CSV table of C-alpha atoms and ligand atoms in Angstrom, one decimal:
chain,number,residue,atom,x,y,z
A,7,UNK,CA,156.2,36.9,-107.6
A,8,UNK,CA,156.5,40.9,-107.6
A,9,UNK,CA,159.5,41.7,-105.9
A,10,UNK,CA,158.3,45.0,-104.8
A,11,UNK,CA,154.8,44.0,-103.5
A,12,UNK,CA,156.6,40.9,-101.6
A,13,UNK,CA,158.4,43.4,-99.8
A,14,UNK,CA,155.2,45.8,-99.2
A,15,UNK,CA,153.4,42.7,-98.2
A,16,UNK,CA,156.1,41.7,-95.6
A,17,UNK,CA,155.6,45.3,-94.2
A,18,UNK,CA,151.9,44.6,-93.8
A,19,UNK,CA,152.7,42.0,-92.0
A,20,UNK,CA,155.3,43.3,-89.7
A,21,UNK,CA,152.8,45.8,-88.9
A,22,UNK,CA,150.2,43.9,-87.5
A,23,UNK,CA,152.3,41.3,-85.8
A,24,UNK,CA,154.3,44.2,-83.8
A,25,UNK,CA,152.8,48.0,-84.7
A,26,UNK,CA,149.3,47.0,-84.6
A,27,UNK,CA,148.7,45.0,-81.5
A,28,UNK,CA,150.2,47.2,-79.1
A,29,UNK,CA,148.2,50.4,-80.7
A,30,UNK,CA,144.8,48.7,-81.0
A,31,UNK,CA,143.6,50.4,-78.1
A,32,UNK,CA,144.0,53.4,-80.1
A,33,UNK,CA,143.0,52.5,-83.8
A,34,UNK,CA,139.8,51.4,-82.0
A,35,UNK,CA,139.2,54.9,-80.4
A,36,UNK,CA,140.1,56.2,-83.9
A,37,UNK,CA,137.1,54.9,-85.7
A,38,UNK,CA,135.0,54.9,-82.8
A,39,UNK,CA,134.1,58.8,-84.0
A,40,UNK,CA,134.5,60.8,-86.7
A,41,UNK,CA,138.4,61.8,-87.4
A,42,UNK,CA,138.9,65.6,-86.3
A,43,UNK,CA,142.3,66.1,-87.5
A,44,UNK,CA,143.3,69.6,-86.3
A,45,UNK,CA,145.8,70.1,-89.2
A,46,UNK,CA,145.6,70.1,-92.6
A,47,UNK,CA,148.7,69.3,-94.3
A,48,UNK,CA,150.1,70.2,-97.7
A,49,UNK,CA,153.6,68.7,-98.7
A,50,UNK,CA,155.1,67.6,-101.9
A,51,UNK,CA,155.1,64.0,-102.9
A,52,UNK,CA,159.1,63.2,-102.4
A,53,UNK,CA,158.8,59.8,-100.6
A,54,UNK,CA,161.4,61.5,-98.2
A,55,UNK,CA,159.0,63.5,-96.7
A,56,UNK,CA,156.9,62.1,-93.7
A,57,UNK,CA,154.4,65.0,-91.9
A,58,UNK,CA,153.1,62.6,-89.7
A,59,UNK,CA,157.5,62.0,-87.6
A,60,UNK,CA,158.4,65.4,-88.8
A,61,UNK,CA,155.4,66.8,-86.3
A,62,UNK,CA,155.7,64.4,-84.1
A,63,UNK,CA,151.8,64.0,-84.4
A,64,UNK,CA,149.7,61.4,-83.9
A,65,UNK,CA,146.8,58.6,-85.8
A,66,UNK,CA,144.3,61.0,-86.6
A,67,UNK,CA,145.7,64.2,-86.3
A,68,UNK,CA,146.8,65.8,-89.7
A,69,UNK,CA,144.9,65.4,-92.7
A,70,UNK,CA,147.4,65.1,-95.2
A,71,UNK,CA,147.2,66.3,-99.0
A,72,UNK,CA,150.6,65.8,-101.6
A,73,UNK,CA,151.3,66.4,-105.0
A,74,UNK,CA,154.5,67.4,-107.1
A,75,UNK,CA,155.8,70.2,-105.3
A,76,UNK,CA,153.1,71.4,-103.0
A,77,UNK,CA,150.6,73.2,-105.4
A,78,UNK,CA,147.6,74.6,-104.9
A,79,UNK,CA,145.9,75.7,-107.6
A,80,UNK,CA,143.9,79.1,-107.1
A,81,UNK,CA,140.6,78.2,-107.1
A,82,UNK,CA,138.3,78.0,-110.1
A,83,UNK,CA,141.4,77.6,-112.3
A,84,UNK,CA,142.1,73.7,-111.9
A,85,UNK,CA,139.1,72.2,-109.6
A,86,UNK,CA,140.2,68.7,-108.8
A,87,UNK,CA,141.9,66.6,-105.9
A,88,UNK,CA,143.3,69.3,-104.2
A,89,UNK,CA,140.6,72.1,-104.2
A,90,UNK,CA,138.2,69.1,-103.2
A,91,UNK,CA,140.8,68.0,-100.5
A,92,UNK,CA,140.8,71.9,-98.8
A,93,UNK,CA,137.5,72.5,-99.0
A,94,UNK,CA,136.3,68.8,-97.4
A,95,UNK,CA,139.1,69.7,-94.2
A,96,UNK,CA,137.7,73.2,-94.0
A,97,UNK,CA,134.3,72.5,-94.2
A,98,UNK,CA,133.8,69.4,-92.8
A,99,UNK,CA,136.9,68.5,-90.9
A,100,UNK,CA,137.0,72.4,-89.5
A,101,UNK,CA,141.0,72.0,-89.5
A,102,UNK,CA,142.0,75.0,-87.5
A,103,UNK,CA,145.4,75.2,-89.4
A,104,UNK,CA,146.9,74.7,-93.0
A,105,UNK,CA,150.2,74.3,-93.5
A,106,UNK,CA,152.0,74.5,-96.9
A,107,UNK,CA,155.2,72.5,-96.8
A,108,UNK,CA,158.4,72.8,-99.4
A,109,UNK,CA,161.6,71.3,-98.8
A,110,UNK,CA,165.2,70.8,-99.9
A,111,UNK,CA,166.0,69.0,-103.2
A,112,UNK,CA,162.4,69.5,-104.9
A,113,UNK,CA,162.2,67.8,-108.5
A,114,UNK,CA,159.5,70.1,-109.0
A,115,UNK,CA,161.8,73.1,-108.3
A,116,UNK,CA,164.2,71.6,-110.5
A,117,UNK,CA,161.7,71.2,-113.1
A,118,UNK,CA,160.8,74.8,-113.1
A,119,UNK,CA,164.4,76.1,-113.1
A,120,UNK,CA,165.1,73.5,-116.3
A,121,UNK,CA,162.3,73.0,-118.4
A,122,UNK,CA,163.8,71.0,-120.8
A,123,UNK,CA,164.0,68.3,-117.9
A,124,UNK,CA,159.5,68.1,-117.9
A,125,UNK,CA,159.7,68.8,-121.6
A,126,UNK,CA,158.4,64.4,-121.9
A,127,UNK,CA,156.5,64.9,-119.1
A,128,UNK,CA,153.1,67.1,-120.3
A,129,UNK,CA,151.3,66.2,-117.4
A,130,UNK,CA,153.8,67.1,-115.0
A,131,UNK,CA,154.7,70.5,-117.3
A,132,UNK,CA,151.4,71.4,-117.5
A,133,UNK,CA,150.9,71.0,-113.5
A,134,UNK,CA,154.6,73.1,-112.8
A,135,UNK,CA,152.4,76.5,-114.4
A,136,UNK,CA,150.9,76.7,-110.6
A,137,UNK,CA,154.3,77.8,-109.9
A,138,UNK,CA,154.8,80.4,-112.9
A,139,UNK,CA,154.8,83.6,-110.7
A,140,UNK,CA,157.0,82.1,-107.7
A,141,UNK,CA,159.6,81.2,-110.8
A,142,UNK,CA,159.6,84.8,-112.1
A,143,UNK,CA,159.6,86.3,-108.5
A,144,UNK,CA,162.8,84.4,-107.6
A,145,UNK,CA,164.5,85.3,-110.6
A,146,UNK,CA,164.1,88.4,-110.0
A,147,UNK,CA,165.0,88.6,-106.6
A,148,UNK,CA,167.8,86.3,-107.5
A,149,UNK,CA,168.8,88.8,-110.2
A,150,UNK,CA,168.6,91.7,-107.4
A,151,UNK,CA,170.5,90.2,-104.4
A,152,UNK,CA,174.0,91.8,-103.5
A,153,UNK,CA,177.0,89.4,-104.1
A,154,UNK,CA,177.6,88.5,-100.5
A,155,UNK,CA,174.2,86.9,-100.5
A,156,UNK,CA,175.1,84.7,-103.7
A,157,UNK,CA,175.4,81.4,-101.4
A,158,UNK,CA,171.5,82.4,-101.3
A,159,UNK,CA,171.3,79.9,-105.2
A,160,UNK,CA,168.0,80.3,-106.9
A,161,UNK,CA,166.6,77.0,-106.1
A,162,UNK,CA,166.6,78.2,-102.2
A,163,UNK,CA,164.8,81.4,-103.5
A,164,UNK,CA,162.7,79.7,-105.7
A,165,UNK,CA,161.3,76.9,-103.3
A,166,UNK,CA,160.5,79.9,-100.7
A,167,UNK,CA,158.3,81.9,-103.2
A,168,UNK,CA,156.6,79.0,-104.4
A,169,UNK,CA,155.5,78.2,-100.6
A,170,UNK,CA,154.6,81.9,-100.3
A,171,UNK,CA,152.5,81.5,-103.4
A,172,UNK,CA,150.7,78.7,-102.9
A,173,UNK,CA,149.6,80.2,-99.4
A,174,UNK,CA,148.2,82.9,-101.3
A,175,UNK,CA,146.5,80.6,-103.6
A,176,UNK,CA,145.2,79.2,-100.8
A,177,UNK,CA,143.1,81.4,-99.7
A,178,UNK,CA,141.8,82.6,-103.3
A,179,UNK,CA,139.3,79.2,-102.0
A,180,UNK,CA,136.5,80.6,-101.0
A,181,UNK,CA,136.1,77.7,-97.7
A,182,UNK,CA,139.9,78.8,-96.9
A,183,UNK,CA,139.0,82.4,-97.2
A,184,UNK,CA,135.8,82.3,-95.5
A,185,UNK,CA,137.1,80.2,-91.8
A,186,UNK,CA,139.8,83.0,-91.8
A,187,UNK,CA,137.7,86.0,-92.1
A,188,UNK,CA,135.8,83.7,-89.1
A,189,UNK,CA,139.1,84.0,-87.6
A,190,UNK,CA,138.3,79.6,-86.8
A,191,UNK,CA,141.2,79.0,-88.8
A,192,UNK,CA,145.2,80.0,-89.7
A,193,UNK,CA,147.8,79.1,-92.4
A,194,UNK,CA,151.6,78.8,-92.4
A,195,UNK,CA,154.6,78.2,-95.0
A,196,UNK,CA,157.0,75.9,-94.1
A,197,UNK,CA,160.4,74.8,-95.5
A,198,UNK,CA,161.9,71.5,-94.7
A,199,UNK,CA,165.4,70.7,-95.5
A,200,UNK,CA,165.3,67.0,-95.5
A,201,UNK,CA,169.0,66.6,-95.2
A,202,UNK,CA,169.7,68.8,-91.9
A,203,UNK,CA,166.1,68.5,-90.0
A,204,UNK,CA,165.8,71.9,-90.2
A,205,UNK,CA,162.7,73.5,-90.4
A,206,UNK,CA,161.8,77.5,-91.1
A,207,UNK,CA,158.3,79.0,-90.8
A,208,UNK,CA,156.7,81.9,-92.3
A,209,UNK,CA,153.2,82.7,-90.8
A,210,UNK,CA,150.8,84.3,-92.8
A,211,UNK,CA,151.6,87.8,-94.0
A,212,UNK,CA,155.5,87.2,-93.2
A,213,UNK,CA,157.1,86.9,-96.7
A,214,UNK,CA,160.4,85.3,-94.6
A,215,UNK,CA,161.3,81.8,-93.1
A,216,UNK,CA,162.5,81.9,-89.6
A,217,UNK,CA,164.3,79.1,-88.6
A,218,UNK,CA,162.4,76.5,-85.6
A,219,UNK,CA,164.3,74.7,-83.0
A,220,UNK,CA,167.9,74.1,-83.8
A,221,UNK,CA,169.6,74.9,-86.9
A,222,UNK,CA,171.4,71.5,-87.2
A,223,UNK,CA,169.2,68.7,-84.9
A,224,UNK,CA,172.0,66.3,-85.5
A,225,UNK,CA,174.8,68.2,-84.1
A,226,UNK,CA,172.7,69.1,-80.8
B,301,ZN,ZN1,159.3,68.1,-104.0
């Protein structure tokens, strides 16, 4: 039998022998009404990313969308699983916050910095263009920052303008734009350094990340 889906299987089954039993109180409340996540959000697909431990948030509480490096298309360019993902949390859900979340050692930030690396890859080429602009922002800035700041590499730069322009992508949906203007909802950037627990926060308008919490959890 499939290795893999042995192993997945086992999980299953760990789950409802210890997770499930002693939470059924809650899964039971949990479809007992409609979800009402308050968050909606948006992270890569790195399967070293979890939103759900890194906010300490509950079943039920963030509605959770992922794709190679935490795109959103503006709207009208590329209608699909992500515009239809934003719009059904806005609209429906009412989310009162959206959080767009990049972190440390991004393939797709990679992939942007080396083309050649996508170049067997059209789908995933194809889907790095949402991140055109950040690329050629953070070159230049790259390009423009003194010497003392070189320790600042591109990649850093890079995955920071790419979370800054996805936010404004973001609201380019007209749901997104609309619950702001109602002032019923808010958006954030967020970068997530998945080796240090570090996590910096740019609200919306703030084109810098300032750090949250301690700078190195594990040395608290
Ligand atoms: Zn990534």
């Amino acid at each position: 039998m499939d290795e893999i889906l042995q192993r997945l299987e086992e999980g299953v089954r760990r789950f409802q022998a210890d997770v499930f039993p002693q939470q059924a109180e809650m899964f039971a409340q949990a479809v007992s009404e409609k979800q009402s996540p308050h968050t909606l959000f948006i992270t890569c697909a790195d399967s070293r990313i979890d939103p759900i431990a890194l906010t300490s948030s509950s079943t039920g509480e963030i509605f959770v969308a992922r794709n190679i490096g935490n795109m959103v298309p503006a709207y009208g360019e590329m209608l699909g699983g992500v515009s239809a993902v934003i719009e059904f949390a806005v609209s429906s859900l009412c989310v009162r916050h959206i959080v767009v979340c990049g972190h440390s050692h991004c393939g797709a930030m990679q992939g942007l910095l080396d083309p050649a690396s996508v170049a067997t890859m059209p789908t995933v080429e194809s889907w790095l263009h949402n991140a055109h602009a950040a690329l050629i922002v953070a070159e230049t800035l790259h390009a423009e920052s003194p010497k003392a700041q070189t320790s600042h590499q591109l990649i850093d730069i890079l995955t920071e303008q790419n979370v800054l322009l996805q936010m404004q992508h973001l609201k380019t949906h007209p749901s997104v734009a609309g619950a702001i203007a109602r002032r019923h909802l808010t958006i954030s950037g967020w970068i997530y350094s998945i080796g240090t627990g570090e996590v910096r926060i740019a609200s919306d308008g703030e084109q810098t990340f300032t750090l949250i919490g301690t700078k190195s959890p594990i040395s608290v």
